[in-house]
Each structure stands twice: as structure tokens, then as C-alpha cells.
mmCIF file of C-alpha atoms and ligand atoms in Angstrom:
data_model
loop_
_atom_site.group_PDB
_atom_site.id
_atom_site.type_symbol
_atom_site.label_atom_id
_atom_site.label_comp_id
_atom_site.label_asym_id
_atom_site.label_seq_id
_atom_site.Cartn_x
_atom_site.Cartn_y
_atom_site.Cartn_z
ATOM 1 C CA MET W 1 11.505 -50.325 63.281
ATOM 2 C CA HIS W 2 12.520 -52.236 66.408
ATOM 3 C CA PRO W 3 16.306 -52.911 66.359
ATOM 4 C CA LYS W 4 15.672 -56.665 66.539
ATOM 5 C CA ASP W 5 13.793 -56.534 63.220
ATOM 6 C CA LEU W 6 16.183 -53.990 61.759
ATOM 7 C CA VAL W 7 19.278 -56.155 62.300
ATOM 8 C CA ARG W 8 17.556 -59.198 60.808
ATOM 9 C CA GLN W 9 16.489 -57.250 57.743
ATOM 10 C CA ARG W 10 19.828 -55.509 57.217
ATOM 11 C CA PHE W 11 21.722 -58.764 57.738
ATOM 12 C CA THR W 12 19.728 -60.578 55.057
ATOM 13 C CA ALA W 13 20.175 -57.680 52.629
ATOM 14 C CA ARG W 14 23.922 -57.418 53.262
ATOM 15 C CA PHE W 15 24.942 -61.094 53.510
ATOM 16 C CA GLY W 16 22.345 -62.683 51.242
ATOM 17 C CA ALA W 17 20.818 -65.076 53.814
ATOM 18 C CA PRO W 18 19.050 -64.670 57.152
ATOM 19 C CA PRO W 19 21.281 -64.592 60.274
ATOM 20 C CA ALA W 20 21.887 -67.833 62.190
ATOM 21 C CA ARG W 21 21.019 -66.181 65.521
ATOM 22 C CA ILE W 22 20.366 -62.864 67.234
ATOM 23 C CA ALA W 23 22.160 -61.906 70.443
ATOM 24 C CA LEU W 24 21.011 -59.107 72.689
ATOM 25 C CA ALA W 25 22.482 -57.366 75.704
ATOM 26 C CA PRO W 26 20.712 -54.733 77.805
ATOM 27 C CA ALA W 27 21.882 -51.297 78.913
ATOM 28 C CA ARG W 28 21.852 -50.463 82.626
ATOM 29 C CA VAL W 29 20.777 -47.821 85.060
ATOM 30 C CA ASN W 30 22.485 -47.446 88.422
ATOM 31 C CA LEU W 31 20.365 -46.702 91.490
ATOM 32 C CA LEU W 32 23.108 -46.277 94.079
ATOM 33 C CA GLY W 33 26.878 -46.650 94.398
ATOM 34 C CA GLU W 34 28.194 -44.165 91.821
ATOM 35 C CA HIS W 35 31.895 -43.904 91.073
ATOM 36 C CA VAL W 36 32.628 -46.556 93.662
ATOM 37 C CA ASP W 37 33.135 -49.665 91.495
ATOM 38 C CA TYR W 38 36.797 -48.786 90.881
ATOM 39 C CA ASN W 39 37.163 -48.166 94.623
ATOM 40 C CA ASP W 40 36.096 -51.733 95.492
ATOM 41 C CA GLY W 41 32.708 -50.481 96.736
ATOM 42 C CA PHE W 42 29.124 -51.707 96.321
ATOM 43 C CA VAL W 43 26.876 -50.843 93.392
ATOM 44 C CA MET W 44 23.181 -51.325 92.793
ATOM 45 C CA PRO W 45 22.369 -51.244 89.080
ATOM 46 C CA ALA W 46 19.610 -52.882 87.052
ATOM 47 C CA ALA W 47 19.705 -54.028 83.442
ATOM 48 C CA ILE W 48 16.985 -52.171 81.529
ATOM 49 C CA ASP W 49 14.621 -52.816 78.647
ATOM 50 C CA ARG W 50 16.831 -51.060 76.092
ATOM 51 C CA ALA W 51 19.452 -53.167 74.390
ATOM 52 C CA THR W 52 21.955 -53.797 71.624
ATOM 53 C CA TYR W 53 20.950 -56.507 69.131
ATOM 54 C CA VAL W 54 23.460 -58.421 67.016
ATOM 55 C CA ALA W 55 22.293 -60.566 64.065
ATOM 56 C CA PHE W 56 25.109 -62.949 63.248
ATOM 57 C CA SER W 57 26.360 -66.023 61.383
ATOM 58 C CA PRO W 58 29.792 -67.630 61.217
ATOM 59 C CA SER W 59 31.839 -66.167 58.351
ATOM 60 C CA GLY W 60 33.462 -69.533 57.627
ATOM 61 C CA ASN W 61 36.947 -68.037 57.736
ATOM 62 C CA GLU W 62 38.946 -65.918 60.148
ATOM 63 C CA GLN W 63 37.665 -62.570 58.939
ATOM 64 C CA SER W 64 34.915 -60.758 60.821
ATOM 65 C CA THR W 65 32.736 -58.311 58.889
ATOM 66 C CA LEU W 66 30.558 -55.976 60.937
ATOM 67 C CA LEU W 67 27.880 -53.563 59.838
ATOM 68 C CA ALA W 68 26.726 -50.976 62.359
ATOM 69 C CA ALA W 69 23.188 -50.238 61.196
ATOM 70 C CA ASP W 70 22.929 -47.136 63.405
ATOM 71 C CA PHE W 71 25.994 -45.572 61.763
ATOM 72 C CA ASP W 72 25.521 -47.148 58.348
ATOM 73 C CA ASP W 73 29.169 -48.069 58.440
ATOM 74 C CA GLU W 74 31.091 -51.278 57.941
ATOM 75 C CA ALA W 75 34.401 -52.606 59.276
ATOM 76 C CA ALA W 76 36.374 -55.826 58.900
ATOM 77 C CA PHE W 77 39.143 -57.369 60.966
ATOM 78 C CA THR W 78 40.959 -60.648 61.569
ATOM 79 C CA PRO W 79 42.586 -61.967 64.759
ATOM 80 C CA GLY W 80 45.969 -60.873 63.396
ATOM 81 C CA SER W 81 44.843 -57.374 62.490
ATOM 82 C CA ILE W 82 43.212 -56.919 65.895
ATOM 83 C CA LEU W 83 46.454 -57.756 67.636
ATOM 84 C CA SER W 84 48.100 -54.983 65.699
ATOM 85 C CA LYS W 85 45.008 -52.820 66.431
ATOM 86 C CA SER W 86 44.410 -51.890 62.802
ATOM 87 C CA ASP W 87 42.018 -53.331 60.273
ATOM 88 C CA VAL W 88 42.874 -55.604 57.372
ATOM 89 C CA GLY W 89 43.466 -52.690 55.028
ATOM 90 C CA GLY W 90 45.869 -51.053 57.439
ATOM 91 C CA GLU W 91 43.412 -48.246 58.278
ATOM 92 C CA PRO W 92 42.519 -47.786 61.952
ATOM 93 C CA LEU W 93 39.131 -49.211 62.928
ATOM 94 C CA PRO W 94 36.274 -46.727 63.245
ATOM 95 C CA GLU W 95 35.473 -45.787 66.854
ATOM 96 C CA TRP W 96 32.314 -47.953 67.052
ATOM 97 C CA ALA W 97 34.167 -51.065 65.829
ATOM 98 C CA ARG W 98 36.764 -50.860 68.587
ATOM 99 C CA TYR W 99 34.241 -52.262 71.105
ATOM 100 C CA PRO W 100 33.490 -55.552 69.284
ATOM 101 C CA ALA W 101 37.095 -55.816 68.118
ATOM 102 C CA GLY W 102 38.249 -55.301 71.708
ATOM 103 C CA VAL W 103 35.933 -58.088 72.859
ATOM 104 C CA GLN W 104 37.370 -60.447 70.241
ATOM 105 C CA TRP W 105 40.866 -59.465 71.382
ATOM 106 C CA ALA W 106 40.054 -60.108 75.076
ATOM 107 C CA LEU W 107 38.386 -63.465 74.348
ATOM 108 C CA GLN W 108 41.328 -64.593 72.225
ATOM 109 C CA ASP W 109 43.720 -63.426 74.906
ATOM 110 C CA ALA W 110 41.842 -65.686 77.363
ATOM 111 C CA GLY W 111 42.527 -68.637 75.041
ATOM 112 C CA LEU W 112 38.950 -69.000 73.752
ATOM 113 C CA PRO W 113 38.166 -69.926 70.140
ATOM 114 C CA VAL W 114 36.669 -66.843 68.467
ATOM 115 C CA PRO W 115 35.581 -67.720 64.905
ATOM 116 C CA GLY W 116 35.136 -65.094 62.210
ATOM 117 C CA ILE W 117 31.678 -63.549 62.312
ATOM 118 C CA GLN W 118 29.349 -61.769 59.934
ATOM 119 C CA ALA W 119 27.236 -59.412 61.969
ATOM 120 C CA VAL W 120 24.845 -56.494 61.835
ATOM 121 C CA TYR W 121 24.138 -54.634 65.033
ATOM 122 C CA ALA W 122 21.789 -51.890 66.163
ATOM 123 C CA SER W 123 20.645 -50.504 69.470
ATOM 124 C CA ASP W 124 17.857 -48.524 71.078
ATOM 125 C CA VAL W 125 20.185 -47.371 73.862
ATOM 126 C CA PRO W 126 20.945 -43.676 73.539
ATOM 127 C CA ARG W 127 24.716 -43.170 73.221
ATOM 128 C CA GLY W 128 26.591 -40.895 75.592
ATOM 129 C CA ALA W 129 23.583 -40.812 77.911
ATOM 130 C CA GLY W 130 25.076 -42.630 80.909
ATOM 131 C CA LEU W 131 23.186 -45.882 80.259
ATOM 132 C CA SER W 132 26.215 -47.928 79.149
ATOM 133 C CA SER W 133 25.540 -48.359 75.466
ATOM 134 C CA SER W 134 29.148 -49.502 75.004
ATOM 135 C CA ALA W 135 28.924 -52.253 77.644
ATOM 136 C CA SER W 136 25.754 -53.507 75.957
ATOM 137 C CA VAL W 137 27.609 -53.723 72.615
ATOM 138 C CA GLU W 138 30.465 -55.604 74.289
ATOM 139 C CA MET W 139 28.221 -58.081 76.083
ATOM 140 C CA ALA W 140 26.063 -58.732 73.001
ATOM 141 C CA PHE W 141 29.152 -59.622 70.955
ATOM 142 C CA ALA W 142 30.516 -61.730 73.829
ATOM 143 C CA VAL W 143 27.419 -63.958 73.810
ATOM 144 C CA ALA W 144 27.437 -64.078 69.994
ATOM 145 C CA TRP W 145 31.038 -65.298 69.989
ATOM 146 C CA GLN W 146 30.274 -67.683 72.824
ATOM 147 C CA ALA W 147 27.515 -69.260 70.696
ATOM 148 C CA LEU W 148 29.792 -69.508 67.651
ATOM 149 C CA GLY W 149 32.851 -70.673 69.580
ATOM 150 C CA GLY W 150 30.990 -73.475 71.357
ATOM 151 C CA TRP W 151 32.269 -72.552 74.804
ATOM 152 C CA GLY W 152 30.340 -71.338 77.849
ATOM 153 C CA LEU W 153 31.606 -68.850 80.389
ATOM 154 C CA PRO W 154 29.735 -67.678 83.484
ATOM 155 C CA PRO W 155 28.211 -64.223 82.811
ATOM 156 C CA MET W 156 30.498 -62.572 85.386
ATOM 157 C CA ARG W 157 33.545 -63.882 83.538
ATOM 158 C CA ARG W 158 32.218 -62.475 80.259
ATOM 159 C CA ALA W 159 31.715 -59.169 82.074
ATOM 160 C CA SER W 160 35.337 -59.157 83.282
ATOM 161 C CA LEU W 161 36.594 -59.828 79.752
ATOM 162 C CA GLY W 162 34.414 -56.981 78.433
ATOM 163 C CA GLN W 163 35.886 -54.672 81.052
ATOM 164 C CA LYS W 164 39.364 -55.797 80.029
ATOM 165 C CA ALA W 165 38.511 -55.014 76.377
ATOM 166 C CA GLU W 166 37.426 -51.525 77.357
ATOM 167 C CA ASN W 167 40.372 -50.910 79.728
ATOM 168 C CA GLU W 168 43.155 -52.316 77.606
ATOM 169 C CA TYR W 169 41.928 -52.193 74.009
ATOM 170 C CA VAL W 170 39.539 -49.228 73.825
ATOM 171 C CA GLY W 171 41.518 -47.371 76.518
ATOM 172 C CA VAL W 172 38.757 -46.341 78.960
ATOM 173 C CA LYS W 173 39.638 -47.206 82.566
ATOM 174 C CA CYS W 174 36.065 -48.103 83.568
ATOM 175 C CA GLY W 175 35.146 -50.351 86.489
ATOM 176 C CA ILE W 176 33.156 -53.600 86.305
ATOM 177 C CA MET W 177 29.631 -52.272 86.967
ATOM 178 C CA ASP W 178 28.335 -51.734 83.439
ATOM 179 C CA GLN W 179 29.460 -55.009 81.904
ATOM 180 C CA PHE W 180 28.316 -56.834 85.047
ATOM 181 C CA ALA W 181 24.799 -55.385 84.872
ATOM 182 C CA SER W 182 24.500 -56.070 81.148
ATOM 183 C CA ALA W 183 25.721 -59.657 81.548
ATOM 184 C CA CYS W 184 23.967 -60.598 84.793
ATOM 185 C CA GLY W 185 20.688 -58.611 84.736
ATOM 186 C CA VAL W 186 17.608 -60.184 86.335
ATOM 187 C CA ALA W 187 14.112 -59.075 85.262
ATOM 188 C CA ASP W 188 12.299 -56.957 87.890
ATOM 189 C CA HIS W 189 15.357 -56.928 90.162
ATOM 190 C CA LEU W 190 18.150 -54.631 91.204
ATOM 191 C CA LEU W 191 21.571 -56.218 91.417
ATOM 192 C CA LEU W 192 23.752 -55.712 94.472
ATOM 193 C CA LEU W 193 27.410 -56.251 93.589
ATOM 194 C CA ASP W 194 30.425 -56.229 95.858
ATOM 195 C CA CYS W 195 33.030 -54.914 93.411
ATOM 196 C CA ARG W 196 35.892 -56.427 95.423
ATOM 197 C CA SER W 197 34.763 -60.034 95.823
ATOM 198 C CA LEU W 198 32.469 -59.892 92.747
ATOM 199 C CA GLU W 199 29.803 -61.625 94.834
ATOM 200 C CA TRP W 200 26.342 -60.423 93.945
ATOM 201 C CA ARG W 201 22.676 -61.046 94.487
ATOM 202 C CA ALA W 202 19.424 -59.874 92.971
ATOM 203 C CA LEU W 203 17.001 -57.823 95.081
ATOM 204 C CA PRO W 204 13.348 -57.648 94.013
ATOM 205 C CA ILE W 205 12.253 -54.124 93.112
ATOM 206 C CA PRO W 206 9.508 -53.310 95.605
ATOM 207 C CA PRO W 207 6.168 -53.554 93.788
ATOM 208 C CA GLN W 208 5.003 -50.098 94.897
ATOM 209 C CA VAL W 209 7.742 -48.218 93.025
ATOM 210 C CA ALA W 210 8.698 -47.458 89.428
ATOM 211 C CA ILE W 211 12.107 -46.585 88.025
ATOM 212 C CA VAL W 212 11.894 -43.584 85.739
ATOM 213 C CA ILE W 213 14.784 -42.566 83.497
ATOM 214 C CA ALA W 214 14.998 -38.923 82.460
ATOM 215 C CA ASP W 215 17.338 -38.085 79.603
ATOM 216 C CA THR W 216 18.439 -34.429 79.677
ATOM 217 C CA SER W 217 19.163 -34.760 75.931
ATOM 218 C CA VAL W 218 22.570 -33.253 76.621
ATOM 219 C CA ARG W 219 25.271 -35.720 75.627
ATOM 220 C CA ARG W 220 28.413 -36.311 77.629
ATOM 221 C CA LYS W 221 31.543 -34.347 76.875
ATOM 222 C CA LEU W 222 35.125 -34.920 78.037
ATOM 223 C CA THR W 223 34.001 -38.013 79.888
ATOM 224 C CA ALA W 224 37.153 -40.086 79.434
ATOM 225 C CA SER W 225 39.569 -37.439 80.696
ATOM 226 C CA GLY W 226 37.244 -36.324 83.515
ATOM 227 C CA TYR W 227 36.655 -39.944 84.498
ATOM 228 C CA ASN W 228 40.331 -40.898 84.490
ATOM 229 C CA GLU W 229 41.199 -37.794 86.550
ATOM 230 C CA ARG W 230 38.650 -38.781 89.208
ATOM 231 C CA ARG W 231 40.101 -42.282 89.311
ATOM 232 C CA GLN W 232 43.570 -40.880 89.792
ATOM 233 C CA ALA W 233 42.416 -38.660 92.665
ATOM 234 C CA CYS W 234 41.030 -41.742 94.425
ATOM 235 C CA GLU W 235 44.354 -43.547 94.004
ATOM 236 C CA GLU W 236 46.203 -40.524 95.346
ATOM 237 C CA ALA W 237 43.920 -40.462 98.410
ATOM 238 C CA VAL W 238 44.657 -44.137 99.107
ATOM 239 C CA ALA W 239 48.409 -43.509 98.791
ATOM 240 C CA VAL W 240 48.298 -40.620 101.298
ATOM 241 C CA LEU W 241 45.855 -42.232 103.747
ATOM 242 C CA SER W 242 47.812 -45.488 103.784
ATOM 243 C CA ARG W 243 50.644 -43.726 105.634
ATOM 244 C CA ASP W 244 48.332 -43.707 108.677
ATOM 245 C CA LEU W 245 46.199 -46.708 107.690
ATOM 246 C CA PRO W 246 48.781 -49.180 106.388
ATOM 247 C CA GLY W 247 46.294 -52.022 105.754
ATOM 248 C CA ILE W 248 44.117 -50.207 103.185
ATOM 249 C CA ARG W 249 43.959 -51.281 99.535
ATOM 250 C CA ALA W 250 41.166 -49.012 98.328
ATOM 251 C CA LEU W 251 38.838 -46.284 99.661
ATOM 252 C CA ARG W 252 36.444 -49.092 100.520
ATOM 253 C CA ASP W 253 38.725 -49.861 103.476
ATOM 254 C CA VAL W 254 38.436 -46.347 104.971
ATOM 255 C CA SER W 255 35.663 -45.681 107.506
ATOM 256 C CA ILE W 256 33.962 -42.283 107.635
ATOM 257 C CA ALA W 257 35.451 -41.746 111.124
ATOM 258 C CA ASP W 258 38.998 -42.486 109.942
ATOM 259 C CA PHE W 259 38.471 -40.309 106.906
ATOM 260 C CA ASN W 260 37.315 -37.363 108.999
ATOM 261 C CA ARG W 261 40.318 -37.807 111.301
ATOM 262 C CA LEU W 262 42.886 -37.988 108.499
ATOM 263 C CA CYS W 263 41.464 -35.949 105.606
ATOM 264 C CA GLY W 264 43.473 -32.860 106.595
ATOM 265 C CA GLY W 265 46.511 -34.502 104.992
ATOM 266 C CA LEU W 266 44.878 -34.549 101.534
ATOM 267 C CA PRO W 267 44.975 -31.803 98.910
ATOM 268 C CA GLU W 268 41.555 -30.078 98.858
ATOM 269 C CA ALA W 269 40.361 -31.453 95.497
ATOM 270 C CA VAL W 270 41.480 -34.977 96.402
ATOM 271 C CA GLU W 271 39.698 -34.717 99.762
ATOM 272 C CA LYS W 272 36.415 -33.832 98.021
ATOM 273 C CA ARG W 273 36.654 -36.721 95.569
ATOM 274 C CA ALA W 274 37.589 -39.214 98.282
ATOM 275 C CA ARG W 275 34.868 -37.963 100.649
ATOM 276 C CA HIS W 276 32.254 -38.657 98.010
ATOM 277 C CA VAL W 277 33.542 -42.201 97.592
ATOM 278 C CA VAL W 278 33.826 -43.004 101.313
ATOM 279 C CA GLU W 279 30.324 -41.639 102.019
ATOM 280 C CA GLU W 280 28.783 -43.214 98.912
ATOM 281 C CA ILE W 281 30.148 -46.619 99.875
ATOM 282 C CA ASP W 282 28.561 -46.120 103.285
ATOM 283 C CA ARG W 283 25.227 -45.202 101.631
ATOM 284 C CA SER W 284 25.328 -48.240 99.376
ATOM 285 C CA ARG W 285 26.128 -50.528 102.312
ATOM 286 C CA ARG W 286 22.957 -49.307 104.046
ATOM 287 C CA ALA W 287 20.767 -49.342 100.949
ATOM 288 C CA ALA W 288 20.174 -53.085 100.518
ATOM 289 C CA GLY W 289 18.749 -53.438 104.033
ATOM 290 C CA LEU W 290 16.391 -50.511 103.442
ATOM 291 C CA LEU W 291 15.138 -52.058 100.236
ATOM 292 C CA GLU W 292 14.649 -55.435 101.874
ATOM 293 C CA ARG W 293 12.638 -53.804 104.672
ATOM 294 C CA GLY W 294 10.571 -51.990 102.052
ATOM 295 C CA ASP W 295 11.722 -48.584 103.301
ATOM 296 C CA VAL W 296 11.694 -47.000 99.852
ATOM 297 C CA ALA W 297 11.458 -43.493 101.327
ATOM 298 C CA ALA W 298 14.790 -43.851 103.119
ATOM 299 C CA PHE W 299 16.310 -45.460 100.023
ATOM 300 C CA GLY W 300 15.158 -42.458 97.969
ATOM 301 C CA ARG W 301 16.742 -40.047 100.447
ATOM 302 C CA LEU W 302 20.076 -41.816 99.910
ATOM 303 C CA MET W 303 19.656 -41.263 96.156
ATOM 304 C CA ASN W 304 19.094 -37.534 96.733
ATOM 305 C CA ALA W 305 22.173 -37.389 98.958
ATOM 306 C CA CYS W 306 24.130 -39.174 96.245
ATOM 307 C CA HIS W 307 23.172 -36.537 93.692
ATOM 308 C CA ALA W 308 24.248 -33.702 95.972
ATOM 309 C CA SER W 309 27.554 -35.435 96.568
ATOM 310 C CA LEU W 310 28.186 -36.064 92.852
ATOM 311 C CA ARG W 311 27.383 -32.393 92.235
ATOM 312 C CA ASP W 312 29.337 -30.778 95.065
ATOM 313 C CA LEU W 313 32.152 -33.196 95.894
ATOM 314 C CA TYR W 314 32.790 -35.393 92.862
ATOM 315 C CA GLU W 315 31.836 -32.540 90.504
ATOM 316 C CA VAL W 316 30.551 -34.686 87.661
ATOM 317 C CA SER W 317 27.104 -33.088 87.317
ATOM 318 C CA THR W 318 25.958 -30.457 84.815
ATOM 319 C CA PRO W 319 23.398 -27.628 85.103
ATOM 320 C CA GLU W 320 20.912 -29.734 83.110
ATOM 321 C CA LEU W 321 21.331 -32.802 85.341
ATOM 322 C CA ASP W 322 20.989 -30.579 88.420
ATOM 323 C CA ALA W 323 17.810 -29.015 87.014
ATOM 324 C CA MET W 324 16.335 -32.427 86.155
ATOM 325 C CA ALA W 325 17.100 -33.824 89.631
ATOM 326 C CA ALA W 326 15.856 -30.721 91.493
ATOM 327 C CA ILE W 327 12.571 -30.541 89.564
ATOM 328 C CA ALA W 328 11.984 -34.265 90.087
ATOM 329 C CA GLN W 329 12.702 -34.091 93.808
ATOM 330 C CA GLY W 330 9.908 -31.504 94.190
ATOM 331 C CA LEU W 331 7.233 -33.546 92.400
ATOM 332 C CA PRO W 332 4.553 -35.650 94.142
ATOM 333 C CA GLY W 333 5.432 -39.322 94.469
ATOM 334 C CA CYS W 334 9.166 -38.828 93.868
ATOM 335 C CA LEU W 335 11.191 -40.739 96.456
ATOM 336 C CA GLY W 336 14.646 -40.015 95.045
ATOM 337 C CA ALA W 337 16.289 -38.507 91.970
ATOM 338 C CA ARG W 338 19.905 -38.310 90.913
ATOM 339 C CA LEU W 339 22.221 -38.429 87.945
ATOM 340 C CA THR W 340 23.129 -41.957 86.891
ATOM 341 C CA GLY W 341 26.353 -43.331 85.427
ATOM 342 C CA ALA W 342 29.593 -41.431 85.011
ATOM 343 C CA GLY W 343 27.938 -37.983 84.814
ATOM 344 C CA PHE W 344 29.082 -35.039 82.642
ATOM 345 C CA GLY W 345 25.695 -35.209 80.850
ATOM 346 C CA GLY W 346 23.130 -37.891 80.123
ATOM 347 C CA CYS W 347 20.331 -39.164 82.342
ATOM 348 C CA THR W 348 18.889 -39.047 85.822
ATOM 349 C CA VAL W 349 17.295 -42.014 87.545
ATOM 350 C CA ASN W 350 14.179 -41.510 89.636
ATOM 351 C CA LEU W 351 12.500 -43.740 92.174
ATOM 352 C CA VAL W 352 8.803 -42.929 92.084
ATOM 353 C CA GLN W 353 5.624 -44.262 93.685
ATOM 354 C CA LYS W 354 4.107 -46.443 90.976
ATOM 355 C CA THR W 355 0.688 -44.818 91.225
ATOM 356 C CA ALA W 356 2.249 -41.397 90.593
ATOM 357 C CA ALA W 357 4.686 -42.435 87.844
ATOM 358 C CA GLY W 358 2.626 -41.391 84.804
ATOM 359 C CA ALA W 359 1.895 -37.887 86.106
ATOM 360 C CA PHE W 360 5.470 -37.597 87.381
ATOM 361 C CA ALA W 361 6.909 -38.286 83.918
ATOM 362 C CA GLU W 362 4.642 -35.682 82.314
ATOM 363 C CA ASP W 363 5.254 -32.999 84.927
ATOM 364 C CA LEU W 364 8.999 -33.591 84.871
ATOM 365 C CA ALA W 365 9.145 -33.280 81.082
ATOM 366 C CA GLU W 366 7.155 -30.065 81.225
ATOM 367 C CA GLY W 367 9.126 -28.569 84.125
ATOM 368 C CA TYR W 368 12.470 -29.416 82.559
ATOM 369 C CA ALA W 369 11.480 -27.996 79.171
ATOM 370 C CA ARG W 370 10.316 -24.797 80.861
ATOM 371 C CA ALA W 371 13.520 -24.464 82.898
ATOM 372 C CA THR W 372 16.020 -25.250 80.150
ATOM 373 C CA GLY W 373 14.301 -24.865 76.787
ATOM 374 C CA LEU W 374 15.359 -28.454 76.000
ATOM 375 C CA THR W 375 13.170 -31.437 75.138
ATOM 376 C CA PRO W 376 13.898 -34.386 77.433
ATOM 377 C CA GLU W 377 13.012 -38.026 76.918
ATOM 378 C CA ILE W 378 11.391 -39.559 79.977
ATOM 379 C CA TYR W 379 10.329 -43.149 80.321
ATOM 380 C CA ILE W 380 9.323 -45.683 82.912
ATOM 381 C CA CYS W 381 11.710 -48.583 82.552
ATOM 382 C CA ARG W 382 11.516 -52.237 83.477
ATOM 383 C CA ALA W 383 14.453 -54.143 84.883
ATOM 384 C CA ALA W 384 15.442 -56.775 82.329
ATOM 385 C CA ASP W 385 17.365 -60.044 82.040
ATOM 386 C CA GLY W 386 21.035 -60.007 81.064
ATOM 387 C CA ALA W 387 22.756 -60.735 77.737
ATOM 388 C CA ARG W 388 21.505 -63.786 75.860
ATOM 389 C CA ILE W 389 20.732 -65.360 72.515
ATOM 390 C CA LEU W 390 17.150 -64.718 71.452
ATOM 391 C CA ALA W 391 14.950 -67.786 71.197
ATOM 392 C CA ASP W 392 14.014 -68.465 67.532
HETATM 393 C C1 GLA X 1 30.919 -45.484 84.066
HETATM 394 C C2 GLA X 1 31.886 -46.649 84.221
HETATM 395 C C3 GLA X 1 31.500 -47.534 85.419
HETATM 396 C C4 GLA X 1 31.315 -46.688 86.681
HETATM 397 C C5 GLA X 1 30.409 -45.498 86.410
HETATM 398 C C6 GLA X 1 30.317 -44.562 87.588
HETATM 399 O O1 GLA X 1 29.649 -45.951 83.728
HETATM 400 O O2 GLA X 1 31.903 -47.434 83.052
HETATM 401 O O3 GLA X 1 32.476 -48.531 85.602
HETATM 402 O O4 GLA X 1 32.548 -46.294 87.206
HETATM 403 O O5 GLA X 1 30.850 -44.748 85.282
HETATM 404 O O6 GLA X 1 29.733 -45.201 88.669
#
């Protein structure tokens, strides 16, 4: 059953009446600019046609009761119990409930009215696959609470509050990219975001290409610790480099020439991490122009270079992601292939000539299964609009 129908059905069964509304927020795939959002760089994601759906009604009091249909689990909390980060019964909230609870906490903290909610949610976004299932949960609940609270925030502001929920309530030090893409997605477009100024624009996806997502079926492991370590290495690089470059605030401010001149002063592991970031920011600066000129071949080459850099310098790839990217890069019609998202498992993103996309997906599935013995899920995705309330 489609999650939209599932949440409606489960809501009516659980709460005894149909939901007032259904909110949805898409997942995302990132084409270029990986691990640069927390370095003030440029990213180029798209919201995709997989989403989290939340069927909801006001509860009429301050308690929120949530049913996660995918986990068949329920949790309840109030504003007071969220502040103390435990549920009404004094038990800690289950892992899945920390995302909506964190959103309520961040909205309240921003002074917004956040009424109690009855909600059932479900998603067709694979979890732990690098497609930002958690950001899609956060952004779906943010628009649900916006509808109930009677206020209206610009999507970028909702994204920032979702990031704050994840950073300060859930405890993952992610950047802004995922919540931004889920909140601000534009159908058939990539989004180009400057993660320092938060200015962004939508770039039409050239009509001759398709975006193909290839799920290795291997789920991420140790992501939070690996992610936070990478972040720390970037901060260490800025601290060291700023002795010679006193004006810099982030790796975004370091040119490749300056980096090459000064990198000898960095510990070897830190140098590798920082080199990825400095070069990836340079790639993402060039990418928008290539897309606008329709030079999809050159854009694809930047994606391939990004994968190599994530594999060799940032060291967030896995043998399965490497196999998926390498097989894809050798197939007809493939312009670029690389891991997408944080890494450590999950999916690759592929830019493919539209006319070749069907055969590409089949050959990639077959080649990957032969190489690894695993069954991948491969699909051609469409760029979608951002989080919203579904029309009745
Ligand atoms: C995760 C984080 C994002 C971003 C990517 C890597 O998805 O949530 O903020 O840092 O990893 O680009």
C-alpha cells in the first residue's frame, strides 16, 4: 500500500476518525558538493519522489501521540516532557520518536505555538541509505505543526529549525543540506545552495538526462561517529591554516593554491580530509555553469572525481559503493556515478543519458549482483517539490 493511503487508514483505525490533513516531505539525493555543507561550501541536491507522510489532527490538549506505522510503535510526549527529553511515563523516547519530538522542541524554542498532535506516519524512503529519511520526517512534522499552529515560516527557516532539532536534540551534528532540500525542493530541478549565505536557486535538470539512484542494500554503520570525526578534522584544518591565513572562517575560504602551499603543516589524515573539501568546493563552484551550458558530460566527470575523492581522501566509501560506482561508470550512457550523502553505506547517484537509462538500470543491477552477490534496488527518480500539506 502507498504510504499516503497507509497513514490515512492506520490513523482512522487508531484515533477513530479520519485525519484532518496529510503532510508530506520528500527525501533528497545530492548530485555534487558532498561533505561541504558544514564547511560553508556549495551543494547541489534535489528532493526526490520518495517521501514521509504524516496523517494528523489536533489532539485538543498538550499531549502529542504518534504512531510510526513502519515500526508499529507508539510514543507520547508533552512540551514539558520534551524539555526534559523523556516521555510522559518517564521512559526515554524510542529512537524514531526523537526526530518529531526534536522538531517540536526546536519550534517551541523559537517561540512558535506547537499544539498537541495525533499523528500516524510512514515513509517509502529507505532508512540508513543516504537519502535523508530523517530530514524528511523532520520536515513533514514541521509543516504539520505549522498547519496546526496557524503560523507560516519560510521553508528555509523550517529547514534551519529541523537542523537545530537534529544537532541539539537528536545529537547528530549534520549540516543544513538535507533539511533544506526536503523543505525547498522544486520539481524537475536541482537546487544550488550556498551553505554560508543560505542563498539558493533552482536549476532545471537538462531534459536529456535521468537521475538514477542505486541502493547497494548495505545499510550505514557507525555513521554518527565517522561523520563527527570528519567534521572535527575540518575544524582542525581551519585552526592550523588560519595561522597563515588569518581571515579564514571555514575551508570554503581556502583556495586550492593556498591549500597546496600550506598543507605541509597539517597532520596527514587532516590534510586528506581538508583536501577533499577544498577540491569539492571548487568542483561545486564550477558545476552550476556546466549545467547551465548543458555540458552534462563535464558535470558527470566532476561526479566521478567526487567519488574518487570521497573514497581516497575523505574515506567514507565502502567496497559495495565502490563496486556500484565503478560498474556504473563503465556502462553506456553513464555520465557520472558516485556515492551520495554521508557515505559508509547506502546509495550511489548516477547521471545517465535519458535514452540509455532503462538499459543502464538493468545492466547495473545485474553487474552489481554478479560482483557482490547482493540484490540492489535501482530506480530512475524524478526531482520533486518540497514539504507541503497534501491537497484534499
Ligand atoms: C549527511 C548530513 C548532511 C551532509 C551530508 C554529506 O547527509 O546530514 O548535512 O553533511 O551528510 O554531504
